[in-house]
mmCIF file of C-alpha atoms in Angstrom:
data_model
loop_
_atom_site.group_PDB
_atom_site.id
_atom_site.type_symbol
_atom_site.label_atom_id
_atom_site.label_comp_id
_atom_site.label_asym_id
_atom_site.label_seq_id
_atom_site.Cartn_x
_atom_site.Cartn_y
_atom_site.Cartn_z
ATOM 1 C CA UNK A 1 -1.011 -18.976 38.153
ATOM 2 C CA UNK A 2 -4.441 -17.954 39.229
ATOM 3 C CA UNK A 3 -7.545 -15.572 38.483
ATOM 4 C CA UNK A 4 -6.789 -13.189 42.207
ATOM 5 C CA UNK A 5 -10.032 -11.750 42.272
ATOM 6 C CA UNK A 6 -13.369 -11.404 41.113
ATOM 7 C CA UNK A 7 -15.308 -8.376 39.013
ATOM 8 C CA UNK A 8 -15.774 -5.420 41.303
ATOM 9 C CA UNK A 9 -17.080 -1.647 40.640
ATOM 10 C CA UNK A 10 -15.049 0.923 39.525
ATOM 11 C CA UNK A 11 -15.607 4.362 40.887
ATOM 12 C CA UNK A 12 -16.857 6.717 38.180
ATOM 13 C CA UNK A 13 -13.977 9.052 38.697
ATOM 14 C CA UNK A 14 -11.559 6.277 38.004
ATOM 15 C CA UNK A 15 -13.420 5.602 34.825
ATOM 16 C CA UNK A 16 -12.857 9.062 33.427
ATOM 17 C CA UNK A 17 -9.068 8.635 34.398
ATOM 18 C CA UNK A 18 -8.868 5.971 32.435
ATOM 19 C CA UNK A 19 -10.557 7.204 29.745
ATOM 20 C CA UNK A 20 -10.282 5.390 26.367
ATOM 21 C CA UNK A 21 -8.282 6.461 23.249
ATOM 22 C CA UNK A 22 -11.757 6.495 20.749
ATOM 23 C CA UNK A 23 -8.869 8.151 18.307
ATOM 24 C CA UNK A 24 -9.152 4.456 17.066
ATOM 25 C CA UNK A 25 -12.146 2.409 17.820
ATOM 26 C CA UNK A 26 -14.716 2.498 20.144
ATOM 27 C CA UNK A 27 -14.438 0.626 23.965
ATOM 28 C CA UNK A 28 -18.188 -0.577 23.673
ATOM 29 C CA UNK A 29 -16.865 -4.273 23.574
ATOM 30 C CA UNK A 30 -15.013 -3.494 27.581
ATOM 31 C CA UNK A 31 -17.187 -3.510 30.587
ATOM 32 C CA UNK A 32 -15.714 -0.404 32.055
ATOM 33 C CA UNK A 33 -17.702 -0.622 34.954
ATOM 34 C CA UNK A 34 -15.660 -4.275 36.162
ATOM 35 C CA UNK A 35 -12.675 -4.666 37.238
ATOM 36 C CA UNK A 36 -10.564 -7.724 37.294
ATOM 37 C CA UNK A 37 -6.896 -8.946 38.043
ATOM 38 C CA UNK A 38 -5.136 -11.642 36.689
ATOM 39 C CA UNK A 39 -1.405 -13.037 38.107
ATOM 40 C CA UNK A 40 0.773 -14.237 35.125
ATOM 41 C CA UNK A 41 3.826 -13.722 33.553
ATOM 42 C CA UNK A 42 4.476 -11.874 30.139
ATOM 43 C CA UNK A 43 4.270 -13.761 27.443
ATOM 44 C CA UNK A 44 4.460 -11.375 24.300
ATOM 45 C CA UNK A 45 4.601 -7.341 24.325
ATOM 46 C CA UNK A 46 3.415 -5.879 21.147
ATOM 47 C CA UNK A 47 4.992 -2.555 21.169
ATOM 48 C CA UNK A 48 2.981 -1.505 18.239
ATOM 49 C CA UNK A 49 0.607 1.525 17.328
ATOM 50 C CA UNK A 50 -2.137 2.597 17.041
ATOM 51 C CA UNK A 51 -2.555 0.795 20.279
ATOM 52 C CA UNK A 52 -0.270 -1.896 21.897
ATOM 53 C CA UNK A 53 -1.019 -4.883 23.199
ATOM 54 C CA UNK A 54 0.313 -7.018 26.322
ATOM 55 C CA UNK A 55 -0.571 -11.013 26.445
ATOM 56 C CA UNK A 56 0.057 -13.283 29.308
ATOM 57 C CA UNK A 57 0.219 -16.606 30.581
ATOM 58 C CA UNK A 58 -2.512 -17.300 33.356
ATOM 59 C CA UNK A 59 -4.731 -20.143 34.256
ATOM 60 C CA UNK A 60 -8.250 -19.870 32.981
ATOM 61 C CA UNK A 61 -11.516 -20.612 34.811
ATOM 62 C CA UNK A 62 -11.132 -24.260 34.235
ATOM 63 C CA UNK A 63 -7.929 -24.730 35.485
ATOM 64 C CA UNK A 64 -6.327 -25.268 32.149
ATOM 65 C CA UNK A 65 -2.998 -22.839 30.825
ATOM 66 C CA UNK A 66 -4.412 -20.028 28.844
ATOM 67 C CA UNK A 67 -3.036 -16.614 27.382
ATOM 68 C CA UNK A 68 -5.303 -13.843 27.826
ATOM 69 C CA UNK A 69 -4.452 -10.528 25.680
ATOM 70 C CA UNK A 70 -4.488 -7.124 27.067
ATOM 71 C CA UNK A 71 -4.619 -4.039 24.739
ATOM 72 C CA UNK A 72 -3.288 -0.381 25.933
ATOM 73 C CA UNK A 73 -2.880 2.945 24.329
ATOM 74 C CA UNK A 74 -1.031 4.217 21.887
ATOM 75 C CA UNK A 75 3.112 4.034 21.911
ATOM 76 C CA UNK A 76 3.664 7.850 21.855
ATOM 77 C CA UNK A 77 0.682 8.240 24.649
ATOM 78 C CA UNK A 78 2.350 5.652 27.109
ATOM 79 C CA UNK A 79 6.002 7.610 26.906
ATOM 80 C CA UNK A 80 4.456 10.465 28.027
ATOM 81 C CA UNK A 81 3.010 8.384 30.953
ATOM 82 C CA UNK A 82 6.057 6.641 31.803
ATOM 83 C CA UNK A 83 5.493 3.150 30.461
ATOM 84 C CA UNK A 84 8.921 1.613 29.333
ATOM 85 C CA UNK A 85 8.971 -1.161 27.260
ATOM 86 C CA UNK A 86 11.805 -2.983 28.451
ATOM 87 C CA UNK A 87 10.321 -3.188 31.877
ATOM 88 C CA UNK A 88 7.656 -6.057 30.670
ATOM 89 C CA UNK A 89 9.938 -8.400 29.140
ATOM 90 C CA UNK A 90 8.742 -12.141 28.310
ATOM 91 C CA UNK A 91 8.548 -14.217 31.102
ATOM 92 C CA UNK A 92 8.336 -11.252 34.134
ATOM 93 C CA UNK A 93 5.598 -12.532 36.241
ATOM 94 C CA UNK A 94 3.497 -9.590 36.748
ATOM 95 C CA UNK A 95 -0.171 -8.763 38.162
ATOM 96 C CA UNK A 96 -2.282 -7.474 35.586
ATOM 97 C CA UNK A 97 -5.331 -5.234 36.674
ATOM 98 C CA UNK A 98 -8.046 -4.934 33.635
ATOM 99 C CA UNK A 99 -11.708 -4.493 32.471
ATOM 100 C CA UNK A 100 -13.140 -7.645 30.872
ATOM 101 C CA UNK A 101 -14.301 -7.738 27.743
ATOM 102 C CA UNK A 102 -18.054 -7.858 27.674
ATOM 103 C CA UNK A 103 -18.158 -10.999 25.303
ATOM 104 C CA UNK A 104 -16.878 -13.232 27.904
ATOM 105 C CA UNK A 105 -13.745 -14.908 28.980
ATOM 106 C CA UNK A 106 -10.826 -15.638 26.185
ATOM 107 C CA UNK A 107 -11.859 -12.247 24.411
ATOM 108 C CA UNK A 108 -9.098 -9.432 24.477
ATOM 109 C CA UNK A 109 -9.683 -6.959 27.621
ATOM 110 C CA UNK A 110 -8.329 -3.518 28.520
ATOM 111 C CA UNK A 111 -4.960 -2.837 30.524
ATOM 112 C CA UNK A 112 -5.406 -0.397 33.065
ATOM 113 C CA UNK A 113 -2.154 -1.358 34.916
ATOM 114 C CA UNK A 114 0.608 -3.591 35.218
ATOM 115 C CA UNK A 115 2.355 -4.116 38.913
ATOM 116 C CA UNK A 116 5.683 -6.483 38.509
ATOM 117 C CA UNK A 117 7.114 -8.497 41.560
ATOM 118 C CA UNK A 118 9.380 -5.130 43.017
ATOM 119 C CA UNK A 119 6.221 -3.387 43.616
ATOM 120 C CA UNK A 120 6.221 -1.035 40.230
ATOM 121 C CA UNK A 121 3.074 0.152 39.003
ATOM 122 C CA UNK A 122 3.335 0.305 34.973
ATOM 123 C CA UNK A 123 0.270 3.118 33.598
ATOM 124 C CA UNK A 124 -1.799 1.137 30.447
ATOM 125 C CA UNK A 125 -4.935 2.904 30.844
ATOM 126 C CA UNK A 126 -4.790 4.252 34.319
ATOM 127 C CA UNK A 127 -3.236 7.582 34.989
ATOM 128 C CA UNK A 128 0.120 7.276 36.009
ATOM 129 C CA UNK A 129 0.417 7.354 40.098
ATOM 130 C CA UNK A 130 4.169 8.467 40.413
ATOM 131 C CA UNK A 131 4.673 12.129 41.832
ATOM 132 C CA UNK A 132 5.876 14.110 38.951
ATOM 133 C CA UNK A 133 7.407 17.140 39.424
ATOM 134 C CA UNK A 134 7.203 20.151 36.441
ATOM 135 C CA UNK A 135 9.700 22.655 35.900
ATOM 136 C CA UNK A 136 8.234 26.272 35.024
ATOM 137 C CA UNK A 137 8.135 27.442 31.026
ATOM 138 C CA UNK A 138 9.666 30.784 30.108
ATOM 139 C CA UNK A 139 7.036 31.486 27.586
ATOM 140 C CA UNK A 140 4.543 29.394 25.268
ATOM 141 C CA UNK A 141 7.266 28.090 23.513
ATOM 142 C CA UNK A 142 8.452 24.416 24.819
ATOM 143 C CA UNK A 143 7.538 20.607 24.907
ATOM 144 C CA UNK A 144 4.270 20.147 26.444
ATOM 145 C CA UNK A 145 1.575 17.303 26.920
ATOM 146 C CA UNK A 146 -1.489 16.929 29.210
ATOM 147 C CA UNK A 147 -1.108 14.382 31.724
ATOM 148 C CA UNK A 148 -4.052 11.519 31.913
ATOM 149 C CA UNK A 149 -5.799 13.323 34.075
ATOM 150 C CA UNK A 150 -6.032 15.754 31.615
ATOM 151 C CA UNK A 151 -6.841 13.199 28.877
ATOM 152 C CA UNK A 152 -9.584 12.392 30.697
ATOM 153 C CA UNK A 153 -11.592 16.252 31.168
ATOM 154 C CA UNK A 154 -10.958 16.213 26.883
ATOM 155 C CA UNK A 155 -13.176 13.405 26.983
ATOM 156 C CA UNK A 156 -15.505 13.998 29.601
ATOM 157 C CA UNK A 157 -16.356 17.819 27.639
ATOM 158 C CA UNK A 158 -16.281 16.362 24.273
ATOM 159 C CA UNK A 159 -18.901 14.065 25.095
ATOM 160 C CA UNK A 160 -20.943 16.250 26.321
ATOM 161 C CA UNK A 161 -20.727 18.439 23.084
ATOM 162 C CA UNK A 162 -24.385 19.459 21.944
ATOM 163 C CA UNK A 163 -24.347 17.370 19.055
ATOM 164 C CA UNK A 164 -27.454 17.461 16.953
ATOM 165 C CA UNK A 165 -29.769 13.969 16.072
ATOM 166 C CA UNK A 166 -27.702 13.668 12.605
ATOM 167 C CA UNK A 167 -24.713 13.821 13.914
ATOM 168 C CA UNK A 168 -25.677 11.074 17.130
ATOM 169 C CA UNK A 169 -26.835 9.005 14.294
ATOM 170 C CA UNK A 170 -23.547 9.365 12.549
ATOM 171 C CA UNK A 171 -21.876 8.557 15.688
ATOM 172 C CA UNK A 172 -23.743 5.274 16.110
ATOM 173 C CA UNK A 173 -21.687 3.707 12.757
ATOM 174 C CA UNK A 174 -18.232 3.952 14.371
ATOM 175 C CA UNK A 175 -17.155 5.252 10.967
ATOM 176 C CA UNK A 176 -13.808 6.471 12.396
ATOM 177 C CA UNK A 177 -13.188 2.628 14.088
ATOM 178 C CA UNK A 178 -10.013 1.097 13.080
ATOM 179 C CA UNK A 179 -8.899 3.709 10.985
ATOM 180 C CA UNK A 180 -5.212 4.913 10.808
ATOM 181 C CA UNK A 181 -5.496 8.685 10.844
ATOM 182 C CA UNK A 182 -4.598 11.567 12.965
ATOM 183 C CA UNK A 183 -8.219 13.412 13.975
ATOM 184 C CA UNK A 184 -8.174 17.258 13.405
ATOM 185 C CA UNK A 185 -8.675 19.718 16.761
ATOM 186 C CA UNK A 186 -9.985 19.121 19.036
ATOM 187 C CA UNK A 187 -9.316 15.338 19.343
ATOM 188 C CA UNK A 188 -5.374 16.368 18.337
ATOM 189 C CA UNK A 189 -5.294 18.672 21.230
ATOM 190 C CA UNK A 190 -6.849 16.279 24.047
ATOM 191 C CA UNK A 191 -4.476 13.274 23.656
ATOM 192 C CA UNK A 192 -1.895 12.784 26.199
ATOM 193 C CA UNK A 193 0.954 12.703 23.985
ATOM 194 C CA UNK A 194 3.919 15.448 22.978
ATOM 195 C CA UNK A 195 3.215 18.524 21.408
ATOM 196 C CA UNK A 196 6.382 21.124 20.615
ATOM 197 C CA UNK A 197 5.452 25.067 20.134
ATOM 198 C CA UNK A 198 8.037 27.274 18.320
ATOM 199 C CA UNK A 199 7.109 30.845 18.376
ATOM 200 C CA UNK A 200 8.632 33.247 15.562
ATOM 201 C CA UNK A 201 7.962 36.781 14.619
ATOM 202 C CA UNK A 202 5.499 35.675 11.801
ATOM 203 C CA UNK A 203 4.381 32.244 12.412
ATOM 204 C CA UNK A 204 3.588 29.729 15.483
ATOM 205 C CA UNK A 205 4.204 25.933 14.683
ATOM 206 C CA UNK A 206 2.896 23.231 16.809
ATOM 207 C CA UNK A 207 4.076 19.954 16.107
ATOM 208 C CA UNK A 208 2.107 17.007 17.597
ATOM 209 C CA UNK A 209 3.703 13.425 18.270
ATOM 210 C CA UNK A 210 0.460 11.565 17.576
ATOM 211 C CA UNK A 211 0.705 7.282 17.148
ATOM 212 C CA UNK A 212 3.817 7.498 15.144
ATOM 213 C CA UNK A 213 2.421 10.218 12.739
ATOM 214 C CA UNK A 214 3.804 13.542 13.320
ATOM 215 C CA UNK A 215 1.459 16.759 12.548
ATOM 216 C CA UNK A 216 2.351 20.544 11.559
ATOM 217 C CA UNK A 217 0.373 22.876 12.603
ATOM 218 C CA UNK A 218 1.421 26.673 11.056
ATOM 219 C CA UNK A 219 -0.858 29.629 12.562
ATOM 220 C CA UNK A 220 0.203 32.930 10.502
ATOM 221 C CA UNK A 221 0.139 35.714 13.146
ATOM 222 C CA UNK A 222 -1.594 38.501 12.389
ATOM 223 C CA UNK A 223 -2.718 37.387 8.820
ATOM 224 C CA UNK A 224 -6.317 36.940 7.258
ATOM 225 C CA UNK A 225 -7.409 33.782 6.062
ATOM 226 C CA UNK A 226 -7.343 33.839 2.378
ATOM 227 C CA UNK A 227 -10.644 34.258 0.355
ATOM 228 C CA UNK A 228 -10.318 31.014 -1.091
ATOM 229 C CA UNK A 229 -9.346 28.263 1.343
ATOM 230 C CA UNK A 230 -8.607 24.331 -0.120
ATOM 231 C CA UNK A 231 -10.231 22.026 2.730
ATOM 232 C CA UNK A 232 -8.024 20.372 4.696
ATOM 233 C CA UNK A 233 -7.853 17.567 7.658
ATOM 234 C CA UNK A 234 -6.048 20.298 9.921
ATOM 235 C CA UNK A 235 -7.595 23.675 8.198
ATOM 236 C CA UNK A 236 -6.362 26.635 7.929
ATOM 237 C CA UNK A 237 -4.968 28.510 10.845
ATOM 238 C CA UNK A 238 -4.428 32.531 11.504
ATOM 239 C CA UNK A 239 -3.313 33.604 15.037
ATOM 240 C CA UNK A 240 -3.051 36.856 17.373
ATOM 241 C CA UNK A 241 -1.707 37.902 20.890
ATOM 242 C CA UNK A 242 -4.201 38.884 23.248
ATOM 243 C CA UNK A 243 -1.825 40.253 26.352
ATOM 244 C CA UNK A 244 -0.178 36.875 27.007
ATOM 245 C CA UNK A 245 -2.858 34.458 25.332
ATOM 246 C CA UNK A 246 -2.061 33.567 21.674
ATOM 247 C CA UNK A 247 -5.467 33.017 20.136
ATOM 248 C CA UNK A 248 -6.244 30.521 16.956
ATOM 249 C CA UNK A 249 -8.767 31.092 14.691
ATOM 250 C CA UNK A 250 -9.207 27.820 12.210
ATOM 251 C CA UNK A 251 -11.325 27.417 8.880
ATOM 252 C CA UNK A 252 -11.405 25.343 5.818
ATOM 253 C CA UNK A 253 -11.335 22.003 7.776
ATOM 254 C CA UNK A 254 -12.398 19.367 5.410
ATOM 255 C CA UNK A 255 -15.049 16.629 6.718
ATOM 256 C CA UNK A 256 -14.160 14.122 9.134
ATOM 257 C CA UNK A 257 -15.972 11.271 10.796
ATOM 258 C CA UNK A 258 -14.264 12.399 13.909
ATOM 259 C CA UNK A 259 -13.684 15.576 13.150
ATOM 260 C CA UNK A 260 -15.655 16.791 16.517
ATOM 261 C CA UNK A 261 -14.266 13.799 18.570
ATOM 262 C CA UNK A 262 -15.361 10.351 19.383
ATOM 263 C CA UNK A 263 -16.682 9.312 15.877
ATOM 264 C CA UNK A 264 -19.089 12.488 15.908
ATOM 265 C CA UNK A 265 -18.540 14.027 12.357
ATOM 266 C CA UNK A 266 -17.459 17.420 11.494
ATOM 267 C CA UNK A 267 -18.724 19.804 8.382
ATOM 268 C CA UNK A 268 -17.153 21.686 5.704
ATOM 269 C CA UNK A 269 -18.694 24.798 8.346
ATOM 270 C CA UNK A 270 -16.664 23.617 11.338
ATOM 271 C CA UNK A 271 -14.449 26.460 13.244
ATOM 272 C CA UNK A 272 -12.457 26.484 16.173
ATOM 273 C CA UNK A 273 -11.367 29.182 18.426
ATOM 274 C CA UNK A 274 -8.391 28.109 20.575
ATOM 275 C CA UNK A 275 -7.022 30.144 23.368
ATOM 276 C CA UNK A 276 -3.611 29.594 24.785
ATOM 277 C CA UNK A 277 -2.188 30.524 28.667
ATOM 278 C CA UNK A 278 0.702 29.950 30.442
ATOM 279 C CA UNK A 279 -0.849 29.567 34.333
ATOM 280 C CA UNK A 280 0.522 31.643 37.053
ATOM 281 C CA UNK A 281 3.637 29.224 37.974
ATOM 282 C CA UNK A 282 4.876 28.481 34.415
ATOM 283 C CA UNK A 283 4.512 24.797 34.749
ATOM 284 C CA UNK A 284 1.314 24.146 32.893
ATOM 285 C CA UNK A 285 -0.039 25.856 29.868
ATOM 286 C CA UNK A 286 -4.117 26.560 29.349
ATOM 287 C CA UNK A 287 -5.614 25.207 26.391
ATOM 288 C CA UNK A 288 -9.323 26.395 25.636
ATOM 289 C CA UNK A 289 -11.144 25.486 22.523
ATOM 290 C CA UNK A 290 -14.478 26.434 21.163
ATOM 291 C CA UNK A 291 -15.763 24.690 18.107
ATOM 292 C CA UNK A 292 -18.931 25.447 15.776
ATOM 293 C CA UNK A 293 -20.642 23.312 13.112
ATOM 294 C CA UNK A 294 -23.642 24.278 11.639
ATOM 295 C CA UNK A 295 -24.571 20.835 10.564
ATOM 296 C CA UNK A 296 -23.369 18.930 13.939
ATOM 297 C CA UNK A 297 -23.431 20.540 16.628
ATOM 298 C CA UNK A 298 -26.822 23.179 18.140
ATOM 299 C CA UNK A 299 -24.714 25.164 19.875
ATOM 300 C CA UNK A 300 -20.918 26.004 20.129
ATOM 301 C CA UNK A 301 -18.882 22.910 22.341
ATOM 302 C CA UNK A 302 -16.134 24.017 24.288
ATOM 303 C CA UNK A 303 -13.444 22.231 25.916
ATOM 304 C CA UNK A 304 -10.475 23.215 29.026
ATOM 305 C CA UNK A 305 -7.373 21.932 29.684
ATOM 306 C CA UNK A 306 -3.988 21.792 31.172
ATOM 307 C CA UNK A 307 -0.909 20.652 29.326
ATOM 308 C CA UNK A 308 2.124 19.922 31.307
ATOM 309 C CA UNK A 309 5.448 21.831 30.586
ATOM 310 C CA UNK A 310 7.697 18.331 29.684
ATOM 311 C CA UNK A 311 11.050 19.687 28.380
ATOM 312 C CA UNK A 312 12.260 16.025 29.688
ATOM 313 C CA UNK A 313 10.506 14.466 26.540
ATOM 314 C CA UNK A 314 11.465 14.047 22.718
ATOM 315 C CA UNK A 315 9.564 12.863 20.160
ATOM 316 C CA UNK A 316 9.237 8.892 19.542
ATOM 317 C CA UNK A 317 12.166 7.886 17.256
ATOM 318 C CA UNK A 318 11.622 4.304 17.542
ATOM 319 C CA UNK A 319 7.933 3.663 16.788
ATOM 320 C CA UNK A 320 6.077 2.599 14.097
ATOM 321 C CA UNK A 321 3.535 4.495 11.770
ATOM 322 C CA UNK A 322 0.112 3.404 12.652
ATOM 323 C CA UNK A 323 -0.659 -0.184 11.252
ATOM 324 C CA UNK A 324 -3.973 -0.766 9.616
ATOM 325 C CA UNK A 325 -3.917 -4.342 10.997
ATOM 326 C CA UNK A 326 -3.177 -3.040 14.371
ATOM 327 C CA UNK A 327 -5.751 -0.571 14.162
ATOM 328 C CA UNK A 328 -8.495 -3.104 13.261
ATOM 329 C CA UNK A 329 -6.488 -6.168 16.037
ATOM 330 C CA UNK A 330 -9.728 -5.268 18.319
ATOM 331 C CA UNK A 331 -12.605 -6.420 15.888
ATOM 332 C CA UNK A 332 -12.066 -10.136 16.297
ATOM 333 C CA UNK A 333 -12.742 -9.712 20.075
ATOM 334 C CA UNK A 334 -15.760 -8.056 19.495
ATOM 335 C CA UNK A 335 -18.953 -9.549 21.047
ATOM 336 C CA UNK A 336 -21.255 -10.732 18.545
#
């Protein structure tokens, strides 16, 4: 087995398809900008969370056998994308397309795909490329999940959220790296993994699949938010119909490291605004979010996107909660 070919550029719109899961650490230590491939066969799939991992058998720059270990997103993320994880058994000789780790050779790198010998592309960090087609929703209520496309806008409008010099400062120490824990909105809302929405008379619950960890969300319709509110991770939530758009109003969020996405902080003064539309054809659902924070942010950050209408998935009955060990696997590959 051989290295195929060489680092070459990655478009920029590729690189926000791909876009990282920072739920859990950083991707500072991958040179997103490289892209490499590597012809192997599987030797071990960790089918863990908060991130899984894929190592293979290859031949190294000096000709010598080596194993070179791949990480990819979260388990709950990649069945919404289509990865199975019977299809990468040990010993399938696959072609494994990746960004290198900026530390060097034998250090772990990122997955962005896996293509096995009949010619099947298998999504890591790159979107999915199979066609899929969605069936329209009859209301708000339904199994829904942005796609990585999707995944990728989150990103692109969180980071460009007008954070103020504390909170950039904040963001520098990577507090939120490693952890296992489930960010608050809006990182809960970006992630390309399955959210349900029941809609009663009184109440709207939104569950969220999230790395093994399940979240309830209850917004009381057409109810005040009491006068005095305990902090929480996920706040609390009061909703109303405006024509077809159910709008959430959100206080009492306690502090988070990540609380405004990709280690930026949040406040005790956070609040978020979220506005929900089915589009035209039913198939997709529009999310909108605004968020304030006195202390972190200069101006309101707001945030679009699409959720597909997926009635064909179920929540993850055979993963894992979120290992700590797992969730800090990436340090030792990080350059020093």
């Amino acid at each position: 087995m051989k290295r195929l070919a060489a680092a070459a550029p990655l478009l920029a719109a590729t690189a926000l398809l791909c876009a990282p899961a920072f739920a859990h650490h950083s991707q500072a230590m991958f040179d997103t900008t490289q892209e490499v491939v590597l012809k192997g066969t599987v030797a071990k799939f960790d089918w863990v969370n908060p991130h899984m991992y894929l190592s293979i058998a290859t031949t190294g720059p000096d000709g010598k056998p080596a194993i070179v270990e791949g990480e990819g997103l979260g388990i709950t993320q990649a069945l919404v994308d289509g990865l199975k994880r019977d299809d990468l058994k040990p010993g399938t000789p696959i072609v494994m397309r990746m960004n290198p780790n900026r530390g060097g050779w034998g250090k772990q790198v990122r997955i962005l795909d896996v293509t096995t010998e009949d010619g099947e592309i298998h999504p890591f960090y790159a979107a999915n490329t199979r066609t899929r087609v969605l069936t329209p929703a009859t209301s708000l209520a339904g199994h829904w999940a942005p796609n990585r496309g999707a995944l990728g806008a989150g990103f692109g409008a969180m980071a460009r959220f007008p954070i103020t010099d504390e909170a950039r400062a904040e963001q520098a120490k990577l507090r939120a790296d490693g952890l296992c824990y489930v960010e608050p909105i809006p990182f809960l809302a970006v992630l390309d993994e399955l959210r349900t929405i029941e809609v009663g008379k009184d109440e709207v619950v939104m569950n969220f699949d999230n790395t093994g960890d399940h979240v309830d969300r209850i917004i009381h319709l057409n109810a005040q938010h009491p006068a005095n509110i305990k902090p929480s991770r996920h706040g609390h939530s009061t909703g109303k119909w405006d024509g077809e758009t159910l709008v959430i109003d959100t206080i009492g969020y306690e502090p988070n490291p990540s609380g405004l996405g990709i280690n930026v902080p949040s406040s005790p003064g956070k609040h978020t605004v979220e506005r929900l539309t089915l589009i035209p054809d039913h198939t997709r659902l529009r999310y909108e979010v605004t968020v304030e924070d006195p202390k972190y942010l200069t101006a309101p950050g707001t945030l679009t996107q699409q959720w597909d209408h997926r009635p064909d998935l179920e929540f993850a009955q055979d993963t894992d909660k979120c290992d700590p060990n797992n969730a800090a696997r990436y340090k030792a590959s990080v350059p020093k």
